[in-house]
Short mmCIF file of C-alpha atoms and ligand atoms in Angstrom, two decimals:
data_model
loop_
_atom_site.label_atom_id
_atom_site.label_comp_id
_atom_site.label_asym_id
_atom_site.label_seq_id
_atom_site.Cartn_x
_atom_site.Cartn_y
_atom_site.Cartn_z
CA MET A 1 94.61 -79.88 -47.45
CA LEU A 2 93.98 -76.51 -49.04
CA LEU A 3 90.61 -74.76 -49.08
CA VAL A 4 90.80 -72.06 -51.76
CA SER A 5 88.73 -69.31 -53.35
CA ILE A 6 86.48 -69.16 -50.28
CA GLY A 7 83.74 -66.57 -50.90
CA GLN A 8 83.65 -65.59 -47.21
CA LEU A 9 86.16 -67.00 -44.76
CA LEU A 10 85.06 -66.29 -41.18
CA THR A 11 88.19 -66.57 -39.09
CA LEU A 12 86.82 -65.36 -35.73
CA GLN A 13 90.34 -64.16 -35.04
CA GLY A 14 91.74 -60.73 -34.41
CA SER A 15 89.46 -59.49 -31.67
CA PRO A 16 90.85 -58.43 -28.30
CA ALA A 17 89.16 -61.56 -26.99
CA GLY A 18 92.23 -63.67 -27.67
CA SER A 19 92.74 -64.32 -24.00
CA ARG A 20 89.15 -64.41 -22.78
CA PRO A 21 85.67 -65.16 -24.11
CA ARG A 22 84.06 -62.60 -26.36
CA ARG A 23 81.54 -60.16 -24.95
CA GLY A 24 79.59 -57.09 -26.04
CA ARG A 25 80.64 -55.71 -29.40
CA GLU A 26 83.40 -58.30 -29.79
CA LEU A 27 80.69 -60.82 -30.65
CA LYS A 28 79.98 -58.88 -33.83
CA GLU A 29 83.45 -59.25 -35.37
CA PRO A 30 83.62 -62.45 -37.42
CA GLY A 31 86.95 -61.48 -39.03
CA ILE A 32 85.90 -62.02 -42.63
CA ILE A 33 88.44 -62.56 -45.42
CA ALA A 34 87.00 -62.35 -48.95
CA ASP A 35 88.44 -64.85 -51.47
CA GLY A 36 90.14 -66.62 -48.57
CA ALA A 37 92.25 -69.74 -48.23
CA VAL A 38 93.14 -72.11 -45.40
CA LEU A 39 96.00 -74.59 -45.49
CA CYS A 40 95.94 -77.50 -43.07
CA VAL A 41 98.78 -79.94 -42.48
CA GLY A 42 98.79 -82.87 -40.03
CA GLY A 43 95.45 -81.93 -38.50
CA LYS A 44 96.50 -78.34 -37.79
CA ILE A 45 95.84 -75.02 -39.49
CA VAL A 46 99.14 -73.72 -40.84
CA CYS A 47 98.18 -70.81 -43.08
CA VAL A 48 95.16 -68.48 -43.24
CA GLY A 49 94.77 -65.56 -45.64
CA THR A 50 93.64 -64.57 -49.11
CA THR A 51 93.84 -67.10 -51.94
CA LYS A 52 96.35 -64.85 -53.68
CA ASP A 53 98.69 -64.82 -50.67
CA ALA A 54 98.29 -68.55 -50.06
CA LEU A 55 99.24 -69.40 -53.62
CA ARG A 56 102.41 -67.33 -53.26
CA ASP A 57 103.51 -69.35 -50.22
CA PRO A 58 106.90 -70.99 -51.06
CA TRP A 59 106.08 -74.25 -49.24
CA LEU A 60 102.78 -74.53 -51.07
CA ARG A 61 104.35 -73.77 -54.44
CA LYS A 62 106.76 -76.65 -53.94
CA ASN A 63 104.20 -79.08 -52.53
CA ARG A 64 101.04 -78.14 -54.43
CA ARG A 65 100.72 -81.60 -56.03
CA LYS A 66 100.78 -83.32 -52.64
CA VAL A 67 97.96 -81.16 -51.32
CA THR A 68 94.26 -82.04 -51.58
CA GLU A 69 92.51 -78.94 -52.85
CA ILE A 70 88.90 -78.04 -52.09
CA ASP A 71 87.45 -75.32 -54.28
CA CYS A 72 85.19 -73.16 -52.11
CA THR A 73 84.07 -70.66 -54.75
CA GLY A 74 80.77 -69.10 -53.69
CA LYS A 75 80.91 -70.77 -50.29
CA VAL A 76 81.30 -69.81 -46.67
CA VAL A 77 83.97 -71.40 -44.47
CA LEU A 78 83.96 -70.93 -40.70
CA PRO A 79 85.36 -72.68 -37.64
CA GLY A 80 83.60 -75.99 -36.96
CA PHE A 81 80.86 -75.42 -34.40
CA VAL A 82 81.60 -76.17 -30.76
CA ASP A 83 78.42 -77.69 -29.30
CA SER A 84 79.19 -77.18 -25.64
CA HIS A 85 76.08 -78.79 -24.09
CA THR A 86 74.66 -82.17 -25.17
CA HIS A 87 73.14 -85.26 -23.52
CA PRO A 88 73.69 -88.01 -26.13
CA VAL A 89 73.67 -91.13 -23.90
CA PHE A 90 70.05 -92.27 -24.05
CA VAL A 91 68.29 -95.13 -25.77
CA SER A 92 64.85 -93.96 -26.91
CA PRO A 93 63.11 -90.76 -27.92
CA ARG A 94 60.45 -89.64 -25.41
CA LEU A 95 57.40 -89.70 -27.64
CA VAL A 96 54.71 -90.06 -24.97
CA ASP A 97 55.97 -86.91 -23.21
CA PHE A 98 55.98 -85.17 -26.60
CA GLU A 99 52.29 -85.97 -27.14
CA LYS A 100 51.34 -85.12 -23.55
CA ARG A 101 52.93 -81.71 -23.92
CA ILE A 102 51.06 -81.11 -27.17
CA GLU A 103 47.87 -81.87 -25.20
CA GLY A 104 48.80 -79.17 -22.69
CA ALA A 105 50.90 -80.77 -19.91
CA SER A 106 54.03 -78.88 -18.84
CA TYR A 107 57.59 -80.29 -18.61
CA GLU A 108 57.38 -80.26 -14.81
CA GLU A 109 53.92 -81.89 -14.69
CA ILE A 110 55.13 -84.67 -16.95
CA ALA A 111 58.25 -85.16 -14.81
CA ARG A 112 56.17 -85.32 -11.60
CA ALA A 113 53.94 -87.96 -13.20
CA GLY A 114 56.92 -90.24 -13.86
CA GLY A 115 57.87 -89.01 -17.33
CA GLY A 116 60.82 -86.76 -18.02
CA ILE A 117 64.40 -87.63 -17.13
CA ARG A 118 63.39 -90.55 -14.85
CA SER A 119 61.65 -92.32 -17.72
CA SER A 120 64.91 -92.56 -19.66
CA LEU A 121 66.77 -94.34 -16.84
CA GLU A 122 65.55 -97.88 -17.40
CA GLY A 123 66.67 -97.95 -21.01
CA VAL A 124 70.21 -96.81 -20.16
CA ARG A 125 70.54 -99.06 -17.09
CA LYS A 126 69.52 -102.14 -19.12
CA ALA A 127 71.51 -101.33 -22.27
CA GLY A 128 74.88 -102.90 -22.98
CA LYS A 129 77.73 -100.45 -23.41
CA SER A 130 78.00 -101.10 -27.14
CA ILE A 131 74.36 -100.09 -27.69
CA LEU A 132 75.04 -96.80 -25.89
CA THR A 133 78.28 -96.29 -27.82
CA GLY A 134 76.35 -96.76 -31.06
CA LYS A 135 73.76 -94.16 -30.01
CA VAL A 136 76.43 -91.62 -29.10
CA LEU A 137 78.38 -92.23 -32.29
CA ALA A 138 75.25 -91.83 -34.43
CA ALA A 139 74.57 -88.48 -32.73
CA LEU A 140 78.17 -87.32 -33.20
CA ASN A 141 78.00 -88.17 -36.91
CA ASP A 142 74.74 -86.29 -37.28
CA MET A 143 76.26 -83.29 -35.50
CA ALA A 144 79.29 -83.37 -37.82
CA ALA A 145 76.90 -83.42 -40.78
CA HIS A 146 75.61 -80.04 -39.52
CA GLY A 147 79.10 -78.54 -39.16
CA THR A 148 79.91 -79.42 -35.54
CA THR A 149 83.45 -80.57 -34.87
CA THR A 150 83.73 -80.37 -31.04
CA VAL A 151 81.05 -81.74 -28.73
CA GLU A 152 80.58 -81.73 -24.97
CA ALA A 153 78.78 -84.96 -24.02
CA LYS A 154 77.16 -85.58 -20.64
CA SER A 155 76.14 -88.76 -18.89
CA GLY A 156 73.02 -88.40 -16.75
CA TYR A 157 70.42 -90.97 -17.80
CA GLY A 158 71.77 -93.85 -15.71
CA LEU A 159 72.01 -92.35 -12.21
CA THR A 160 73.59 -95.41 -10.59
CA LEU A 161 77.34 -95.63 -10.10
CA GLU A 162 77.61 -98.43 -12.61
CA SER A 163 75.38 -96.92 -15.29
CA GLU A 164 76.93 -93.45 -15.04
CA LEU A 165 80.41 -94.95 -15.51
CA LYS A 166 79.04 -97.09 -18.36
CA SER A 167 77.62 -93.93 -19.98
CA LEU A 168 80.98 -92.16 -19.69
CA GLU A 169 82.73 -95.21 -21.16
CA ALA A 170 80.26 -95.13 -24.05
CA ILE A 171 81.17 -91.46 -24.64
CA ARG A 172 84.88 -92.35 -24.56
CA ASP A 173 84.41 -95.30 -26.94
CA ALA A 174 82.31 -93.29 -29.39
CA ALA A 175 84.82 -90.43 -29.23
CA SER A 176 87.65 -92.83 -30.13
CA ARG A 177 85.76 -93.79 -33.31
CA TRP A 178 84.92 -90.21 -34.33
CA PRO A 179 87.41 -87.84 -35.95
CA GLY A 180 86.19 -84.78 -34.02
CA THR A 181 86.83 -83.81 -30.40
CA VAL A 182 84.65 -84.83 -27.47
CA VAL A 183 84.73 -83.35 -23.97
CA ALA A 184 83.03 -85.60 -21.40
CA THR A 185 80.95 -84.42 -18.43
CA LEU A 186 79.61 -86.41 -15.48
CA LEU A 187 75.99 -85.41 -14.84
CA GLY A 188 75.29 -87.88 -12.04
CA ALA A 189 73.31 -85.06 -10.40
CA HIS A 190 70.66 -84.82 -13.11
CA VAL A 191 67.68 -85.72 -10.87
CA VAL A 192 67.25 -87.83 -7.73
CA PRO A 193 66.29 -91.30 -9.02
CA LYS A 194 63.14 -93.03 -7.71
CA GLU A 195 64.96 -95.42 -5.38
CA PHE A 196 66.38 -92.40 -3.50
CA GLN A 197 63.10 -90.48 -3.36
CA GLY A 198 62.90 -88.57 -0.08
CA ARG A 199 66.58 -89.35 0.59
CA SER A 200 68.31 -86.85 -1.65
CA PRO A 201 71.26 -86.35 0.80
CA LYS A 202 72.06 -90.04 0.36
CA TYR A 203 72.02 -89.68 -3.39
CA VAL A 204 74.23 -86.57 -3.26
CA GLU A 205 76.62 -88.62 -1.12
CA LEU A 206 76.73 -91.30 -3.81
CA VAL A 207 77.52 -88.64 -6.42
CA CYS A 208 80.21 -86.98 -4.27
CA LYS A 209 81.86 -90.00 -2.70
CA LYS A 210 81.59 -92.57 -5.47
CA MET A 211 80.69 -91.24 -8.90
CA ILE A 212 82.97 -88.18 -8.95
CA PRO A 213 86.08 -89.89 -7.49
CA ARG A 214 85.70 -92.91 -9.79
CA ALA A 215 85.09 -90.85 -12.92
CA ALA A 216 88.06 -88.59 -12.04
CA LYS A 217 90.42 -91.46 -11.21
CA ARG A 218 89.63 -93.20 -14.49
CA LYS A 219 89.84 -89.89 -16.39
CA LEU A 220 86.39 -90.51 -17.83
CA ALA A 221 85.24 -86.89 -17.43
CA GLN A 222 86.74 -83.42 -17.52
CA PHE A 223 83.69 -81.69 -16.02
CA VAL A 224 81.02 -82.24 -13.39
CA ASP A 225 77.56 -80.80 -14.12
CA VAL A 226 74.54 -80.40 -11.82
CA PHE A 227 70.91 -79.70 -12.69
CA CYS A 228 70.30 -77.02 -10.06
CA ASP A 229 66.59 -76.21 -10.15
CA LYS A 230 63.28 -77.00 -8.53
CA GLY A 231 62.52 -80.71 -8.87
CA ALA A 232 66.24 -81.46 -9.20
CA PHE A 233 69.07 -80.30 -6.85
CA THR A 234 69.17 -77.38 -4.41
CA ALA A 235 71.82 -74.68 -4.28
CA ASP A 236 73.33 -76.30 -1.15
CA GLU A 237 73.51 -79.68 -2.82
CA THR A 238 75.05 -78.09 -5.89
CA GLU A 239 77.77 -76.53 -3.71
CA GLN A 240 78.50 -79.90 -2.11
CA ILE A 241 78.82 -81.50 -5.52
CA PHE A 242 81.08 -78.69 -6.75
CA GLU A 243 83.27 -79.14 -3.64
CA ALA A 244 83.65 -82.83 -4.47
CA ALA A 245 84.47 -82.03 -8.09
CA ALA A 246 87.16 -79.54 -7.05
CA ALA A 247 88.60 -81.99 -4.51
CA ASN A 248 88.94 -84.53 -7.32
CA GLY A 249 90.46 -82.10 -9.80
CA LEU A 250 87.45 -81.74 -12.09
CA ASP A 251 86.10 -78.47 -13.46
CA VAL A 252 82.44 -77.56 -13.01
CA ARG A 253 79.49 -76.32 -15.05
CA ALA A 254 75.76 -76.35 -14.24
CA HIS A 255 72.21 -76.24 -15.55
CA MET A 256 70.98 -73.03 -13.91
CA GLY A 257 67.77 -71.03 -14.05
CA GLN A 258 65.94 -73.22 -16.56
CA LEU A 259 62.72 -73.41 -14.52
CA SER A 260 63.31 -70.99 -11.65
CA GLU A 261 65.76 -68.35 -10.48
CA THR A 262 68.69 -69.32 -8.23
CA ALA A 263 71.22 -66.82 -6.85
CA LEU A 264 74.48 -67.42 -8.70
CA TRP A 265 77.02 -65.78 -6.39
CA PRO A 266 77.55 -68.85 -4.13
CA PHE A 267 78.83 -70.79 -7.13
CA LEU A 268 81.21 -68.24 -8.57
CA ARG A 269 84.01 -69.19 -6.15
CA PHE A 270 84.16 -72.53 -8.02
CA ASN A 271 84.90 -70.65 -11.22
CA PRO A 272 82.39 -72.59 -13.33
CA ALA A 273 83.37 -72.83 -17.00
CA SER A 274 79.76 -72.26 -17.94
CA LEU A 275 76.26 -71.79 -16.53
CA ASP A 276 73.65 -73.08 -18.92
CA HIS A 277 70.03 -72.30 -19.85
CA MET A 278 69.83 -69.10 -17.71
CA ASP A 279 66.21 -68.36 -18.62
CA HIS A 280 65.75 -66.97 -15.11
CA VAL A 281 68.54 -64.83 -13.74
CA SER A 282 68.55 -62.08 -11.14
CA GLU A 283 69.42 -58.54 -12.19
CA ASP A 284 72.09 -58.51 -9.46
CA ASP A 285 73.94 -61.50 -10.88
CA ILE A 286 74.32 -60.07 -14.40
CA PRO A 287 77.04 -57.49 -13.52
CA GLN A 288 78.86 -60.18 -11.51
CA LEU A 289 78.91 -62.45 -14.55
CA ALA A 290 80.06 -59.59 -16.78
CA LYS A 291 83.26 -59.34 -14.70
CA ARG A 292 84.12 -63.02 -15.13
CA ASP A 293 84.97 -65.53 -17.80
CA THR A 294 82.17 -67.94 -16.85
CA VAL A 295 80.16 -68.30 -20.05
CA ALA A 296 76.35 -68.12 -20.10
CA THR A 297 75.46 -70.94 -22.47
CA LEU A 298 72.02 -70.43 -23.99
CA VAL A 299 70.08 -73.37 -25.42
CA PRO A 300 67.02 -72.01 -27.24
CA GLY A 301 66.25 -75.45 -28.73
CA ALA A 302 64.83 -76.39 -25.31
CA ASN A 303 62.50 -73.38 -25.25
CA TYR A 304 61.41 -74.10 -28.81
CA PHE A 305 60.72 -77.79 -28.23
CA LEU A 306 58.86 -77.19 -24.96
CA GLY A 307 56.73 -74.63 -26.81
CA LEU A 308 57.63 -71.83 -24.41
CA LYS A 309 56.84 -68.22 -25.19
CA GLU A 310 59.87 -66.89 -23.33
CA TYR A 311 63.50 -67.37 -24.32
CA PRO A 312 66.68 -66.65 -22.32
CA PRO A 313 67.45 -62.90 -22.15
CA ALA A 314 70.38 -62.96 -24.57
CA ARG A 315 70.26 -59.21 -25.26
CA LYS A 316 70.43 -58.41 -21.57
CA PHE A 317 73.50 -60.62 -21.21
CA ILE A 318 75.27 -59.33 -24.30
CA ASP A 319 74.52 -55.67 -23.63
CA ALA A 320 75.78 -56.04 -20.04
CA GLY A 321 79.04 -57.67 -21.21
CA VAL A 322 78.35 -61.29 -20.18
CA PRO A 323 80.05 -63.77 -22.53
CA VAL A 324 77.42 -65.97 -24.18
CA ALA A 325 77.66 -69.27 -26.05
CA LEU A 326 75.01 -71.21 -27.96
CA ALA A 327 74.54 -74.98 -27.82
CA THR A 328 71.93 -77.53 -28.94
CA ASP A 329 71.29 -79.16 -25.52
CA TYR A 330 70.68 -82.30 -27.62
CA ASN A 331 68.57 -84.60 -25.39
CA PRO A 332 65.37 -86.69 -25.62
CA GLY A 333 63.24 -84.54 -23.31
CA THR A 334 63.67 -80.90 -24.17
CA SER A 335 65.80 -80.54 -27.28
CA PRO A 336 66.05 -83.41 -29.75
CA THR A 337 68.14 -81.55 -32.32
CA MET A 338 71.75 -82.07 -33.38
CA SER A 339 71.81 -78.88 -35.44
CA MET A 340 73.84 -75.87 -34.33
CA PRO A 341 72.48 -73.84 -37.28
CA MET A 342 68.98 -74.50 -35.89
CA ALA A 343 70.05 -73.27 -32.44
CA MET A 344 71.57 -70.21 -34.13
CA SER A 345 68.40 -69.54 -36.11
CA LEU A 346 66.35 -69.63 -32.89
CA ALA A 347 68.89 -67.32 -31.26
CA CYS A 348 68.39 -64.80 -34.06
CA THR A 349 64.62 -64.96 -34.33
CA HIS A 350 63.65 -65.42 -30.66
CA MET A 351 66.56 -63.92 -28.70
CA LYS A 352 67.36 -61.10 -31.13
CA MET A 353 70.98 -62.06 -31.55
CA ALA A 354 72.58 -60.80 -34.75
CA PRO A 355 73.81 -63.57 -37.10
CA ALA A 356 77.42 -62.52 -36.38
CA GLU A 357 76.79 -62.79 -32.63
CA ALA A 358 75.22 -66.22 -33.07
CA ILE A 359 78.28 -67.41 -35.00
CA ALA A 360 80.75 -66.20 -32.36
CA ALA A 361 78.58 -67.80 -29.66
CA ALA A 362 78.53 -71.11 -31.56
CA THR A 363 82.28 -71.22 -32.21
CA ILE A 364 84.86 -69.31 -30.17
CA ASN A 365 82.69 -68.80 -27.09
CA GLY A 366 81.62 -72.46 -27.14
CA ALA A 367 85.34 -73.26 -27.09
CA TRP A 368 85.76 -70.99 -24.05
CA ALA A 369 82.81 -72.71 -22.37
CA LEU A 370 84.74 -75.99 -22.69
CA ARG A 371 88.14 -74.46 -21.89
CA VAL A 372 89.53 -75.52 -25.27
CA ALA A 373 89.82 -72.04 -26.82
CA ASP A 374 93.59 -72.49 -27.13
CA ARG A 375 92.95 -75.02 -29.91
CA LYS A 376 89.31 -74.67 -31.04
CA GLY A 377 86.74 -72.10 -32.09
CA SER A 378 88.65 -69.91 -34.56
CA ILE A 379 90.62 -70.32 -37.77
CA GLU A 380 94.15 -69.37 -36.75
CA CYS A 381 97.60 -70.79 -37.41
CA GLY A 382 98.42 -73.50 -34.91
CA LYS A 383 94.82 -74.32 -34.01
CA ASP A 384 93.20 -77.68 -34.81
CA ALA A 385 91.95 -78.08 -38.38
CA ASP A 386 88.24 -77.92 -37.51
CA LEU A 387 86.26 -76.28 -40.30
CA ALA A 388 82.76 -76.18 -41.71
CA VAL A 389 82.05 -75.39 -45.38
CA PHE A 390 78.54 -74.12 -46.10
CA ALA A 391 77.08 -73.96 -49.59
CA VAL A 392 75.84 -70.39 -49.18
CA ASP A 393 77.14 -67.02 -50.42
CA ASP A 394 76.77 -65.11 -47.16
CA TYR A 395 77.29 -66.27 -43.56
CA ARG A 396 73.97 -64.75 -42.52
CA GLU A 397 72.27 -67.48 -44.57
CA ILE A 398 73.42 -70.10 -42.05
CA PRO A 399 70.80 -69.09 -39.44
CA TYR A 400 68.44 -67.76 -42.12
CA TRP A 401 67.62 -71.05 -43.89
CA PHE A 402 66.13 -72.77 -40.86
CA GLY A 403 65.34 -76.48 -40.95
CA ALA A 404 67.59 -77.13 -43.94
CA ASN A 405 71.18 -78.28 -43.81
CA HIS A 406 73.54 -76.43 -46.11
CA CYS A 407 76.73 -77.81 -44.58
CA GLU A 408 78.69 -79.33 -47.45
CA VAL A 409 81.98 -80.39 -45.89
CA SER A 410 83.13 -80.72 -42.28
CA VAL A 411 86.83 -80.96 -41.45
CA LEU A 412 87.44 -82.56 -38.05
CA ASN A 413 91.04 -82.46 -36.80
CA GLY A 414 92.07 -82.53 -40.46
CA THR A 415 89.75 -85.40 -41.47
CA THR A 416 87.26 -84.47 -44.18
CA LEU A 417 83.63 -85.50 -44.10
CA LYS A 418 81.87 -84.74 -47.43
CA LEU A 419 78.17 -84.39 -47.07
CA LEU A 420 76.36 -83.01 -50.09
O1 NIG B 1 69.05 -79.51 -20.41
N1 NIG B 1 67.34 -79.77 -17.54
C1 NIG B 1 67.95 -80.78 -17.44
N2 NIG B 1 68.42 -81.48 -18.45
C2 NIG B 1 67.97 -81.44 -19.79
C3 NIG B 1 66.67 -82.10 -20.00
C4 NIG B 1 66.79 -83.51 -19.77
C5 NIG B 1 65.61 -84.29 -20.16
O2 NIG B 1 64.45 -83.85 -20.14
O3 NIG B 1 65.90 -85.44 -20.50
C6 NIG B 1 67.98 -80.04 -20.35
O4 NIG B 1 66.95 -79.49 -20.72
FE1 FE B 2 70.91 -79.91 -20.68
#
């Protein structure tokens, strides 16, 4: 497949960040080629450059008739988005919570009254696997329609051994029917379910001794996540869960600082791929993060949907040299959006990220947050053919036109999805 005459081709290549996530000024270098072209063969990118150079390529000259050509005149092409934080395994939207919040209740008040995460458990526990697979697949397709080609998908709305494994199987089954790439995460430690109320050590034991070993043995997850916050799991419990993950060969990531501040240093020895939300972070932890490759994944969709005035301190992170990524946090409670451009728009308007920074955070740094940057997140020879074509003249229009989808074509591992 050949994409030609691309108005602006954003390669996201060529920065010193080739061997680590982007930080500071590196986030502002989208690597634009005007009148660009990308040649993809067998699901891989094989040639990136100007249209003029591509058309001179001897292989292409010989094989031009065999190649499917997509004319991208007046369009923007960029790496498919890497949505590195989603919770797609749930059955129903949480409409009662939505209305209660509009009437003034907070996320935590609703959770304490039996709403929130716990109210999604029954649906997932009762659902057959194929229902869950269908829900996940529908979400993946919607994400692809908005330009996303790699998705991290968490379990976390079952919270029994059986229903967490069922959720991970649903992610695996949906992934096998979707042309993009899915990275699965076990979030057995989302909250303590009702039947373990007052006995959280017992529940942590179930996560550590049963869920993690079984998910690892069956290769159903690459990561273990913990919701470390008030009303969920403590720092000590999070460390125990990370120990179990490491003992079973799984990498770790966590929901951190969404509702309250937690000191991050005890977790850094586990080398988390990413710490997510990060609305509340101590000034002392920021320089520590700046020295490491752990990505701060910001999910402004949650702040927007909960109607919060404050957003994560993206500028503080970026200016201090902390690598940041952006993700949707797609879930029924705090962020029911599948749209990375929406998350990017919120990042620009509410977190004062420049459009170029938002794009790097949604592509190459998302790939770092999932430890797939060797094959995802930029348009470079040898990487997977994951591309998004937007029907706009200038890349800054992607976060600018909020609430509208201008993604015209998504290419997922070389498979084309035409949308407009
Ligand atoms: O990322 N904070 C924990 N998890 C989700 C919310 C889950 C829910 O409300 O269903 C989040 O915001
Ligand atoms: Fe989340």
